[in-house]
PDB file of C-alpha atoms in Angstrom:
ATOM      1  CA  MET A 217      57.643 -35.640  10.827  1.00 50.00           C
ATOM      2  CA  MET A 218      55.219 -34.163   8.369  1.00 52.00           C
ATOM      3  CA  GLU A 219      52.007 -32.677   9.570  1.00 51.00           C
ATOM      4  CA  PRO A 220      48.816 -33.553   7.718  1.00 48.00           C
ATOM      5  CA  PRO A 221      47.557 -30.789   5.446  1.00 51.00           C
ATOM      6  CA  VAL A 222      44.982 -28.539   7.031  1.00 49.00           C
ATOM      7  CA  SER A 223      41.639 -28.848   5.306  1.00 52.00           C
ATOM      8  CA  SER A 224      40.140 -25.630   4.033  1.00 57.00           C
ATOM      9  CA  GLN A 225      36.646 -27.133   4.021  1.00 59.00           C
ATOM     10  CA  PRO A 226      35.557 -25.758   7.446  1.00 60.00           C
ATOM     11  CA  ARG A 227      36.948 -22.341   6.560  1.00 66.00           C
ATOM     12  CA  LEU A 228      35.104 -22.485   3.246  1.00 67.00           C
ATOM     13  CA  LEU A 229      31.816 -23.261   4.951  1.00 70.00           C
ATOM     14  CA  LEU A 230      32.299 -20.471   7.500  1.00 71.00           C
ATOM     15  CA  ARG A 231      33.013 -17.988   4.718  1.00 80.00           C
ATOM     16  CA  ALA A 232      29.851 -19.087   2.917  1.00 82.00           C
ATOM     17  CA  LEU A 233      27.751 -18.110   5.939  1.00 88.00           C
ATOM     18  CA  GLY A 234      28.464 -14.402   5.425  1.00 90.00           C
ATOM     19  CA  PRO A 235      26.721 -14.141   2.059  1.00 92.00           C
ATOM     20  CA  GLY A 236      23.961 -16.357   3.426  1.00 94.00           C
ATOM     21  CA  LEU A 237      23.384 -13.919   6.262  1.00 94.00           C
ATOM     22  CA  VAL A 238      23.300 -11.013   3.789  1.00 95.00           C
ATOM     23  CA  GLY A 239      20.612 -12.768   1.725  1.00 95.00           C
ATOM     24  CA  ALA A 240      18.555 -13.706   4.783  1.00 96.00           C
ATOM     25  CA  THR A 241      18.805 -10.208   6.242  1.00 96.00           C
ATOM     26  CA  SER A 242      17.734  -8.653   2.936  1.00 96.00           C
ATOM     27  CA  LEU A 243      14.717 -10.939   2.747  1.00 95.00           C
ATOM     28  CA  THR A 244      13.724 -10.284   6.359  1.00 94.00           C
ATOM     29  CA  LEU A 245      14.111  -6.504   6.108  1.00 95.00           C
ATOM     30  CA  VAL A 246      12.012  -6.315   2.944  1.00 95.00           C
ATOM     31  CA  HIS A 247       9.349  -8.583   4.402  1.00 93.00           C
ATOM     32  CA  GLU A 248       9.140  -6.835   7.777  1.00 91.00           C
ATOM     33  CA  GLY A 249       9.088  -3.387   6.176  1.00 93.00           C
ATOM     34  CA  ALA A 250       6.507  -4.236   3.555  1.00 92.00           C
ATOM     35  CA  ARG A 251       4.141  -6.016   5.922  1.00 88.00           C
ATOM     36  CA  ARG A 252       3.842  -2.728   7.813  1.00 91.00           C
ATOM     37  CA  VAL A 253       2.906  -0.626   4.768  1.00 93.00           C
ATOM     38  CA  LEU A 254       1.176  -2.881   2.213  1.00 88.00           C
ATOM     39  CA  ALA A 255      -2.519  -3.680   2.376  1.00 85.00           C
ATOM     40  CA  HIS A 256      -2.072  -7.365   1.453  1.00 83.00           C
ATOM     41  CA  PRO A 257       1.545  -8.354   2.101  1.00 86.00           C
ATOM     42  CA  PRO A 258       2.835 -11.913   2.071  1.00 86.00           C
ATOM     43  CA  ARG A 259       2.537 -13.124   5.663  1.00 85.00           C
ATOM     44  CA  MET A 260       5.525 -15.424   5.826  1.00 87.00           C
ATOM     45  CA  ASP A 261       5.842 -14.399   9.471  1.00 86.00           C
ATOM     46  CA  VAL A 262       2.504 -16.072  10.199  1.00 87.00           C
ATOM     47  CA  LEU A 263       3.611 -19.263   8.457  1.00 88.00           C
ATOM     48  CA  GLY A 264       6.876 -19.125  10.403  1.00 90.00           C
ATOM     49  CA  LYS A 265       4.988 -18.784  13.676  1.00 92.00           C
ATOM     50  CA  ARG A 266       2.793 -21.763  12.801  1.00 91.00           C
ATOM     51  CA  ALA A 267       5.842 -23.842  11.901  1.00 92.00           C
ATOM     52  CA  LEU A 268       7.656 -22.888  15.111  1.00 93.00           C
ATOM     53  CA  GLU A 269       4.607 -23.646  17.256  1.00 93.00           C
ATOM     54  CA  LYS A 270       4.138 -26.988  15.498  1.00 92.00           C
ATOM     55  CA  GLY A 271       7.801 -27.910  15.964  1.00 92.00           C
ATOM     56  CA  VAL A 272       7.874 -26.956  19.646  1.00 93.00           C
ATOM     57  CA  ARG A 273       4.711 -28.960  20.302  1.00 93.00           C
ATOM     58  CA  TRP A 274       6.117 -31.942  18.390  1.00 93.00           C
ATOM     59  CA  PHE A 275       9.098 -31.959  20.761  1.00 94.00           C
ATOM     60  CA  GLY A 276       6.725 -31.781  23.740  1.00 94.00           C
ATOM     61  CA  GLY A 277       7.258 -28.134  24.635  1.00 92.00           C
ATOM     62  CA  LYS A 278       4.946 -25.219  25.107  1.00 93.00           C
ATOM     63  CA  PRO A 279       5.367 -22.535  22.413  1.00 91.00           C
ATOM     64  CA  ALA A 280       5.705 -18.865  23.239  1.00 91.00           C
ATOM     65  CA  PHE A 281       3.050 -16.365  22.174  1.00 90.00           C
ATOM     66  CA  GLY A 282       2.732 -12.729  21.196  1.00 92.00           C
ATOM     67  CA  SER A 283       5.830 -10.640  20.600  1.00 92.00           C
ATOM     68  CA  ARG A 284       8.109 -13.296  22.061  1.00 94.00           C
ATOM     69  CA  LEU A 285       6.884 -15.820  19.458  1.00 94.00           C
ATOM     70  CA  HIS A 286       7.419 -13.186  16.757  1.00 93.00           C
ATOM     71  CA  ARG A 287      11.026 -12.571  17.866  1.00 94.00           C
ATOM     72  CA  GLN A 288      11.732 -16.318  18.014  1.00 94.00           C
ATOM     73  CA  THR A 289      10.258 -16.730  14.550  1.00 94.00           C
ATOM     74  CA  LEU A 290      12.429 -13.920  13.156  1.00 94.00           C
ATOM     75  CA  ALA A 291      15.522 -15.506  14.697  1.00 94.00           C
ATOM     76  CA  GLY A 292      14.588 -18.894  13.259  1.00 93.00           C
ATOM     77  CA  ASP A 293      13.934 -17.362   9.840  1.00 94.00           C
ATOM     78  CA  LEU A 294      17.291 -15.582   9.863  1.00 95.00           C
ATOM     79  CA  LEU A 295      19.111 -18.751  10.872  1.00 95.00           C
ATOM     80  CA  SER A 296      17.411 -21.097   8.414  1.00 94.00           C
ATOM     81  CA  ASN A 297      17.475 -18.621   5.520  1.00 95.00           C
ATOM     82  CA  SER A 298      21.147 -17.832   6.227  1.00 95.00           C
ATOM     83  CA  LEU A 299      21.997 -21.510   5.952  1.00 94.00           C
ATOM     84  CA  PHE A 300      19.928 -21.842   2.776  1.00 95.00           C
ATOM     85  CA  TYR A 301      21.344 -18.744   1.084  1.00 95.00           C
ATOM     86  CA  SER A 302      24.892 -19.755   2.032  1.00 94.00           C
ATOM     87  CA  LEU A 303      24.548 -22.361  -0.733  1.00 92.00           C
ATOM     88  CA  VAL A 304      24.940 -19.464  -3.172  1.00 92.00           C
ATOM     89  CA  ALA A 305      28.565 -19.030  -2.076  1.00 89.00           C
ATOM     90  CA  LEU A 306      29.429 -22.656  -2.776  1.00 85.00           C
ATOM     91  CA  GLY A 307      30.359 -23.792  -6.266  1.00 74.00           C
ATOM     92  CA  ARG A 308      32.123 -22.138  -9.123  1.00 75.00           C
ATOM     93  CA  PRO A 309      32.844 -18.489  -8.420  1.00 75.00           C
ATOM     94  CA  LYS A 310      31.828 -17.372 -11.916  1.00 82.00           C
ATOM     95  CA  ARG A 311      28.095 -18.021 -11.460  1.00 87.00           C
ATOM     96  CA  PRO A 312      26.841 -16.770  -8.082  1.00 91.00           C
ATOM     97  CA  TYR A 313      24.055 -14.678  -9.621  1.00 94.00           C
ATOM     98  CA  LEU A 314      22.640 -17.673 -11.455  1.00 94.00           C
ATOM     99  CA  ARG A 315      22.754 -19.772  -8.266  1.00 94.00           C
ATOM    100  CA  GLY A 316      21.249 -16.924  -6.245  1.00 95.00           C
ATOM    101  CA  ALA A 317      18.403 -16.404  -8.692  1.00 96.00           C
ATOM    102  CA  VAL A 318      17.632 -20.122  -9.000  1.00 96.00           C
ATOM    103  CA  LEU A 319      17.793 -20.785  -5.255  1.00 96.00           C
ATOM    104  CA  GLY A 320      15.714 -17.694  -4.473  1.00 97.00           C
ATOM    105  CA  LEU A 321      13.152 -18.595  -7.109  1.00 97.00           C
ATOM    106  CA  LEU A 322      12.879 -22.152  -5.782  1.00 97.00           C
ATOM    107  CA  ALA A 323      12.504 -20.914  -2.198  1.00 96.00           C
ATOM    108  CA  GLY A 324       9.812 -18.424  -3.230  1.00 95.00           C
ATOM    109  CA  VAL A 325       7.817 -20.993  -5.183  1.00 94.00           C
ATOM    110  CA  GLY A 326       8.160 -23.413  -2.267  1.00 93.00           C
ATOM    111  CA  ALA A 327       6.897 -20.742   0.137  1.00 91.00           C
ATOM    112  CA  VAL A 328       3.811 -20.285  -2.038  1.00 90.00           C
ATOM    113  CA  VAL A 329       3.043 -23.934  -2.772  1.00 90.00           C
ATOM    114  CA  LEU A 330       4.179 -26.009   0.236  1.00 90.00           C
ATOM    115  CA  PRO A 331       2.400 -24.629   3.357  1.00 88.00           C
ATOM    116  CA  PRO A 332      -0.856 -26.597   2.905  1.00 88.00           C
ATOM    117  CA  TYR A 333       1.116 -29.814   2.412  1.00 89.00           C
ATOM    118  CA  LEU A 334       3.116 -29.135   5.583  1.00 87.00           C
ATOM    119  CA  GLY A 335       0.015 -28.534   7.683  1.00 86.00           C
ATOM    120  CA  LEU A 336       0.658 -24.798   8.050  1.00 85.00           C
ATOM    121  CA  GLY A 337      -2.708 -23.541   6.806  1.00 80.00           C
ATOM    122  CA  ARG A 338      -3.946 -22.651   3.381  1.00 72.00           C
ATOM    123  CA  GLY A 339      -0.791 -20.701   2.617  1.00 57.00           C
ATOM    124  CA  LEU A 340      -0.261 -18.263  -0.219  1.00 55.00           C
ATOM    125  CA  ARG A 341      -1.469 -20.550  -2.955  1.00 54.00           C
ATOM    126  CA  ARG A 342      -5.042 -19.286  -2.550  1.00 60.00           C
ATOM    127  CA  ALA A 343      -4.067 -15.683  -1.787  1.00 66.00           C
ATOM    128  CA  ARG A 344      -4.012 -12.800  -4.230  1.00 78.00           C
ATOM    129  CA  ALA A 345      -1.769 -13.245  -7.243  1.00 83.00           C
ATOM    130  CA  SER A 346       0.186 -10.127  -6.266  1.00 84.00           C
ATOM    131  CA  THR A 347       0.916 -11.605  -2.825  1.00 87.00           C
ATOM    132  CA  SER A 348       2.313 -14.783  -4.357  1.00 88.00           C
ATOM    133  CA  LEU A 349       4.386 -12.815  -6.860  1.00 92.00           C
ATOM    134  CA  LEU A 350       5.802 -10.615  -4.096  1.00 93.00           C
ATOM    135  CA  THR A 351       6.777 -13.727  -2.124  1.00 93.00           C
ATOM    136  CA  VAL A 352       8.672 -15.193  -5.063  1.00 95.00           C
ATOM    137  CA  ALA A 353      10.254 -11.813  -5.851  1.00 95.00           C
ATOM    138  CA  TRP A 354      11.429 -11.263  -2.272  1.00 96.00           C
ATOM    139  CA  TYR A 355      13.018 -14.693  -1.961  1.00 97.00           C
ATOM    140  CA  THR A 356      14.704 -14.140  -5.325  1.00 97.00           C
ATOM    141  CA  LEU A 357      15.946 -10.768  -4.052  1.00 97.00           C
ATOM    142  CA  GLY A 358      17.459 -12.566  -1.049  1.00 97.00           C
ATOM    143  CA  GLY A 359      19.249 -14.968  -3.389  1.00 96.00           C
ATOM    144  CA  LEU A 360      20.596 -12.115  -5.490  1.00 97.00           C
ATOM    145  CA  ALA A 361      21.768 -10.257  -2.373  1.00 96.00           C
ATOM    146  CA  ALA A 362      23.641 -13.387  -1.306  1.00 95.00           C
ATOM    147  CA  ALA A 363      25.120 -13.579  -4.816  1.00 94.00           C
ATOM    148  CA  ARG A 364      26.306  -9.967  -4.605  1.00 94.00           C
ATOM    149  CA  ALA A 365      27.920 -10.640  -1.252  1.00 93.00           C
ATOM    150  CA  THR A 366      29.524 -13.765  -2.700  1.00 90.00           C
ATOM    151  CA  ARG A 367      30.899 -11.776  -5.626  1.00 88.00           C
ATOM    152  CA  SER A 368      32.393  -9.253  -3.195  1.00 85.00           C
ATOM    153  CA  LEU A 369      33.875 -12.051  -1.111  1.00 79.00           C
ATOM    154  CA  VAL A 370      35.396 -13.843  -4.107  1.00 69.00           C
ATOM    155  CA  GLY A 371      37.004 -10.620  -5.296  1.00 63.00           C
ATOM    156  CA  ALA A 372      38.578 -10.133  -1.848  1.00 52.00           C
ATOM    157  CA  GLY A 373      40.176 -13.520  -1.342  1.00 49.00           C
ATOM    158  CA  PRO A 374      40.506 -17.126  -2.431  1.00 49.00           C
ATOM    159  CA  THR A 375      37.615 -18.713  -4.277  1.00 47.00           C
ATOM    160  CA  LEU A 376      34.878 -20.716  -2.609  1.00 49.00           C
ATOM    161  CA  GLU A 377      34.792 -23.370  -5.326  1.00 52.00           C
ATOM    162  CA  THR A 378      33.823 -26.882  -4.312  1.00 52.00           C
ATOM    163  CA  SER A 379      33.262 -29.983  -6.339  1.00 51.00           C
ATOM    164  CA  GLY A 380      29.717 -30.419  -7.506  1.00 52.00           C
ATOM    165  CA  PRO A 381      27.383 -29.219 -10.232  1.00 53.00           C
ATOM    166  CA  GLY A 382      28.693 -26.363 -12.314  1.00 52.00           C
ATOM    167  CA  TRP A 383      25.794 -23.998 -11.855  1.00 52.00           C
TER     168      TRP A 383
END
């Protein structure tokens, strides 16, 4: 009897998580380092804490506080940003930098504009212009880091091409 062909789709998705983790780690390291040295850094950690507290309360739990809440927020940021930036590794292998830049730019603009609409405070929209620009730049940097990791991955093995838009 013939065995059914093994799908490479799960393997493809697992391989896409590596570049996603690289992008998310780059973003988190830049953010955590800069918030310790800049006078007016983007406080995405504060928005993350508010979102985590809101989500835990919505599910009927009691959120953590202090350093424990900060660690949980960092873990949640790494997980969610890794999944988001893993999208860079999907698609045609010839354009990861374009996908990384576009996805990072969209994430940065969303981080500046969306918090008030999500009930997370006034957000960065009303902050200093430099703070908003740094937010967009850092998310774009994360996308480009994921693109670089994707380029390294594609050069080392089979492509991660899937059907879908060609960008």
